[in-house]
mmCIF file of C-alpha atoms and ligand atoms in Angstrom:
data_model
loop_
_atom_site.group_PDB
_atom_site.id
_atom_site.type_symbol
_atom_site.label_atom_id
_atom_site.label_comp_id
_atom_site.label_asym_id
_atom_site.label_seq_id
_atom_site.Cartn_x
_atom_site.Cartn_y
_atom_site.Cartn_z
ATOM 1 C CA MET A 24 9.073 -22.248 15.624
ATOM 2 C CA THR A 25 6.823 -19.218 14.361
ATOM 3 C CA GLU A 26 7.970 -17.816 10.998
ATOM 4 C CA ALA A 27 9.121 -14.404 10.693
ATOM 5 C CA PRO A 28 6.538 -12.209 8.639
ATOM 6 C CA SER A 29 7.760 -11.656 5.205
ATOM 7 C CA LYS A 30 8.633 -8.177 4.135
ATOM 8 C CA PRO A 31 6.007 -6.364 2.369
ATOM 9 C CA ARG A 32 6.417 -6.150 -1.518
ATOM 10 C CA ILE A 33 7.068 -2.308 -2.382
ATOM 11 C CA ALA A 34 5.958 -0.444 -5.569
ATOM 12 C CA ILE A 35 7.921 2.689 -6.213
ATOM 13 C CA GLY A 36 7.449 5.334 -8.762
ATOM 14 C CA SER A 37 8.212 8.968 -9.293
ATOM 15 C CA ASP A 38 8.204 11.937 -11.754
ATOM 16 C CA HIS A 39 11.613 13.697 -12.751
ATOM 17 C CA ALA A 40 11.347 15.957 -9.678
ATOM 18 C CA GLY A 41 11.172 12.965 -7.559
ATOM 19 C CA PHE A 42 13.709 10.695 -9.485
ATOM 20 C CA SER A 43 16.748 11.130 -7.152
ATOM 21 C CA VAL A 44 15.029 10.447 -4.006
ATOM 22 C CA LYS A 45 13.199 7.446 -5.623
ATOM 23 C CA GLU A 46 16.423 6.058 -6.503
ATOM 24 C CA ALA A 47 18.104 6.583 -2.977
ATOM 25 C CA ILE A 48 14.675 4.706 -1.785
ATOM 26 C CA ARG A 49 15.028 1.906 -4.350
ATOM 27 C CA LYS A 50 18.899 1.205 -3.478
ATOM 28 C CA TYR A 51 17.927 1.456 0.217
ATOM 29 C CA LEU A 52 14.954 -1.130 -0.272
ATOM 30 C CA GLU A 53 16.829 -3.512 -2.503
ATOM 31 C CA GLY A 54 19.820 -3.430 -0.129
ATOM 32 C CA ALA A 55 17.419 -4.311 2.804
ATOM 33 C CA ALA A 56 16.185 -7.301 0.699
ATOM 34 C CA TYR A 57 12.521 -5.751 -0.110
ATOM 35 C CA ALA A 58 10.980 -7.021 -3.336
ATOM 36 C CA VAL A 59 10.791 -3.835 -5.193
ATOM 37 C CA SER A 60 8.655 -2.958 -8.215
ATOM 38 C CA ASP A 61 10.034 0.220 -9.917
ATOM 39 C CA LEU A 62 7.462 1.632 -11.892
ATOM 40 C CA GLY A 63 9.889 4.568 -13.513
ATOM 41 C CA THR A 64 10.504 7.049 -14.204
ATOM 42 C CA SER A 65 13.875 6.398 -15.230
ATOM 43 C CA SER A 66 15.813 9.656 -15.673
ATOM 44 C CA GLU A 67 15.386 13.137 -14.814
ATOM 45 C CA GLY A 68 13.605 14.127 -18.082
ATOM 46 C CA SER A 69 10.606 15.687 -17.618
ATOM 47 C CA VAL A 70 7.423 13.461 -17.266
ATOM 48 C CA ASP A 71 3.765 13.787 -15.729
ATOM 49 C CA TYR A 72 3.388 12.848 -12.199
ATOM 50 C CA PRO A 73 -0.172 11.469 -12.662
ATOM 51 C CA ASP A 74 1.003 8.540 -14.720
ATOM 52 C CA TYR A 75 3.313 7.454 -11.788
ATOM 53 C CA GLY A 76 0.903 8.108 -8.867
ATOM 54 C CA LYS A 77 -1.512 5.981 -11.067
ATOM 55 C CA ALA A 78 0.904 3.136 -11.613
ATOM 56 C CA VAL A 79 1.918 2.844 -8.020
ATOM 57 C CA GLY A 80 -1.541 2.980 -7.014
ATOM 58 C CA GLU A 81 -2.853 0.320 -9.439
ATOM 59 C CA HIS A 82 0.055 -1.900 -8.534
ATOM 60 C CA VAL A 83 -1.088 -1.776 -4.970
ATOM 61 C CA VAL A 84 -4.786 -2.332 -5.386
ATOM 62 C CA SER A 85 -4.016 -5.045 -7.722
ATOM 63 C CA LYS A 86 -1.987 -6.594 -4.976
ATOM 64 C CA GLN A 87 1.100 -6.966 -7.079
ATOM 65 C CA ALA A 88 2.650 -4.982 -4.070
ATOM 66 C CA ASP A 89 1.531 -4.548 -0.436
ATOM 67 C CA LEU A 90 2.536 -0.798 -0.031
ATOM 68 C CA GLY A 91 3.618 1.847 -2.480
ATOM 69 C CA ILE A 92 6.162 4.781 -2.445
ATOM 70 C CA ALA A 93 5.512 7.796 -4.801
ATOM 71 C CA VAL A 94 7.596 10.882 -5.066
ATOM 72 C CA CYS A 95 7.097 13.997 -7.166
ATOM 73 C CA GLY A 96 8.476 17.303 -6.375
ATOM 74 C CA THR A 97 6.343 18.014 -3.377
ATOM 75 C CA GLY A 98 4.746 14.744 -2.940
ATOM 76 C CA ILE A 99 1.389 16.404 -3.483
ATOM 77 C CA GLY A 100 0.610 16.000 -6.978
ATOM 78 C CA ILE A 101 1.430 12.246 -6.952
ATOM 79 C CA SER A 102 -0.710 11.595 -4.005
ATOM 80 C CA ILE A 103 -3.557 13.349 -5.333
ATOM 81 C CA ALA A 104 -3.265 11.058 -8.444
ATOM 82 C CA ALA A 105 -2.666 7.922 -6.498
ATOM 83 C CA ASN A 106 -5.880 8.851 -4.460
ATOM 84 C CA LYS A 107 -8.081 8.773 -7.499
ATOM 85 C CA ILE A 108 -7.444 4.879 -7.535
ATOM 86 C CA PRO A 109 -10.285 3.343 -5.426
ATOM 87 C CA GLY A 110 -8.844 1.734 -2.417
ATOM 88 C CA ILE A 111 -5.561 3.938 -2.052
ATOM 89 C CA ARG A 112 -4.980 5.819 0.794
ATOM 90 C CA ALA A 113 -1.841 7.856 -0.181
ATOM 91 C CA ALA A 114 -0.422 10.085 2.542
ATOM 92 C CA VAL A 115 2.128 12.952 2.126
ATOM 93 C CA ALA A 116 4.609 12.793 4.959
ATOM 94 C CA HIS A 117 7.243 15.401 5.871
ATOM 95 C CA ASP A 118 9.220 13.651 8.694
ATOM 96 C CA VAL A 119 9.040 10.515 10.540
ATOM 97 C CA ASN A 120 6.274 11.468 12.527
ATOM 98 C CA THR A 121 3.629 12.221 9.773
ATOM 99 C CA ALA A 122 4.975 8.648 8.097
ATOM 100 C CA ARG A 123 4.314 6.862 11.450
ATOM 101 C CA LEU A 124 0.921 8.623 11.951
ATOM 102 C CA ALA A 125 -0.080 7.815 8.255
ATOM 103 C CA ARG A 126 0.110 4.184 9.094
ATOM 104 C CA GLU A 127 -1.240 4.149 12.565
ATOM 105 C CA HIS A 128 -4.003 6.411 12.119
ATOM 106 C CA ASN A 129 -4.686 6.405 8.398
ATOM 107 C CA ASP A 130 -3.649 2.825 7.409
ATOM 108 C CA ALA A 131 -1.805 4.530 4.203
ATOM 109 C CA ASN A 132 -0.958 2.180 1.608
ATOM 110 C CA VAL A 133 1.025 4.573 -0.249
ATOM 111 C CA LEU A 134 3.721 7.087 1.242
ATOM 112 C CA ALA A 135 4.266 10.196 -0.986
ATOM 113 C CA LEU A 136 7.219 12.147 -0.607
ATOM 114 C CA GLY A 137 8.608 15.530 -2.035
ATOM 115 C CA GLY A 138 11.784 15.056 -3.944
ATOM 116 C CA ARG A 139 12.336 18.697 -3.691
ATOM 117 C CA ILE A 140 11.515 19.080 -0.035
ATOM 118 C CA VAL A 141 13.117 16.296 1.649
ATOM 119 C CA THR A 142 16.949 14.889 1.352
ATOM 120 C CA GLY A 143 17.369 11.101 0.158
ATOM 121 C CA GLU A 144 18.580 10.361 3.866
ATOM 122 C CA ALA A 145 15.467 12.068 5.401
ATOM 123 C CA ALA A 146 13.311 9.843 2.910
ATOM 124 C CA ILE A 147 14.828 6.748 3.787
ATOM 125 C CA GLU A 148 14.205 7.359 7.555
ATOM 126 C CA MET A 149 10.497 8.024 6.637
ATOM 127 C CA VAL A 150 10.364 4.772 4.650
ATOM 128 C CA GLN A 151 11.893 2.751 7.363
ATOM 129 C CA VAL A 152 9.381 4.059 9.898
ATOM 130 C CA PHE A 153 6.466 3.731 7.323
ATOM 131 C CA LEU A 154 7.247 0.113 6.682
ATOM 132 C CA ALA A 155 7.914 -0.728 10.477
ATOM 133 C CA THR A 156 4.609 0.849 11.708
ATOM 134 C CA ALA A 157 1.302 -0.899 11.956
ATOM 135 C CA TYR A 158 -2.300 0.479 11.723
ATOM 136 C CA LEU A 159 -3.778 0.690 15.050
ATOM 137 C CA GLY A 160 -7.417 -0.057 14.112
ATOM 138 C CA GLY A 161 -9.920 0.403 16.876
ATOM 139 C CA ARG A 162 -11.624 4.002 16.723
ATOM 140 C CA HIS A 163 -9.566 4.634 13.243
ATOM 141 C CA GLN A 164 -11.464 1.970 11.597
ATOM 142 C CA ARG A 165 -14.738 3.880 11.817
ATOM 143 C CA ARG A 166 -13.148 6.859 10.008
ATOM 144 C CA LEU A 167 -11.557 4.717 7.233
ATOM 145 C CA ASP A 168 -14.885 2.894 6.789
ATOM 146 C CA LYS A 169 -16.468 6.390 6.131
ATOM 147 C CA ILE A 170 -13.660 7.286 3.550
ATOM 148 C CA ALA A 171 -14.428 3.937 1.890
ATOM 149 C CA ALA A 172 -18.293 4.822 1.838
ATOM 150 C CA ILE A 173 -17.517 8.201 0.173
ATOM 151 C CA GLU A 174 -15.375 6.274 -2.464
ATOM 152 C CA GLN A 175 -18.156 3.764 -2.945
ATOM 153 C CA GLY A 176 -20.948 6.491 -3.107
ATOM 154 C CA GLU A 177 -19.059 8.279 -5.784
ATOM 155 C CA ARG A 178 -18.593 5.052 -8.010
ATOM 156 C CA THR A 179 -22.310 4.230 -7.655
ATOM 157 C CA LYS A 180 -23.164 7.984 -8.640
ATOM 158 C CA ALA A 181 -20.791 7.614 -11.634
ATOM 159 C CA GLN A 182 -22.315 4.360 -12.658
ATOM 160 C CA GLY A 183 -25.782 5.851 -12.453
ATOM 161 C CA ALA A 184 -24.906 8.745 -14.445
ATOM 162 C CA GLY A 185 -24.110 6.572 -17.359
HETATM 163 C C1 RB5 B 205 7.042 19.109 -11.335
HETATM 164 O O1 RB5 B 205 7.607 20.255 -11.778
HETATM 165 C C2 RB5 B 205 6.456 19.347 -10.176
HETATM 166 O O2 RB5 B 205 5.040 20.106 -10.372
HETATM 167 C C3 RB5 B 205 5.699 17.933 -9.542
HETATM 168 O O3 RB5 B 205 6.777 17.049 -9.305
HETATM 169 C C4 RB5 B 205 5.031 18.035 -8.297
HETATM 170 O O4 RB5 B 205 5.658 18.707 -7.326
HETATM 171 C C5 RB5 B 205 3.660 18.252 -8.435
HETATM 172 O O5 RB5 B 205 3.023 18.102 -7.355
#
C-alpha cells in the first residue's frame, strides 16, 4: 500500500493590514489538519510588514516549513520583503488563476495576499489552489535557474565588495 503524501507544513505571517485574512487562513488550515506555524502578527495594532515577510521567508528556507503564506494590505510589501531571502520565490496572487500559475510556472514557495484587496473567503480559495497545485518543471526550470543565478551573482558581488 502506498502512503498518502503528507501535507506540507505551512508558515503564515502578516502585518496589521493582513491580520484578519491571516487569521481566516490559519483557522482554515488548522481545521484541515495542516501543521501551521503562525509567525504573527497577533492583533490589528500597527506593525511593519518587512518583519513578517522576513520571518515567513526564513522559516521556509530553513525548512521549518515547506511553504509560506504572507499577508499585508496589498500583498506587495510583504512579498518584496520575503523575496529578499535567498531561495524565496514569493508571488502575489489576486485570484485562483494567479495562485495556480504561481505554483505551476514559478514554483512559488510563498503565497502573498492582500488583506485589503481580497476577502477571507477568496483568500482561502487561493490558498486551497496554491496548496493543491504542483510545479510543472520542464521549460520553466530554465527560467527558475536564471533567477537563482541572479541571486547567486548578487551574493557573490556582495561578498566581493567586503
Ligand atoms: C500598511 O498600511 C500597508 O502599507 C501594508 O500592509 C502593505 O500594503 C504594503 O505593501
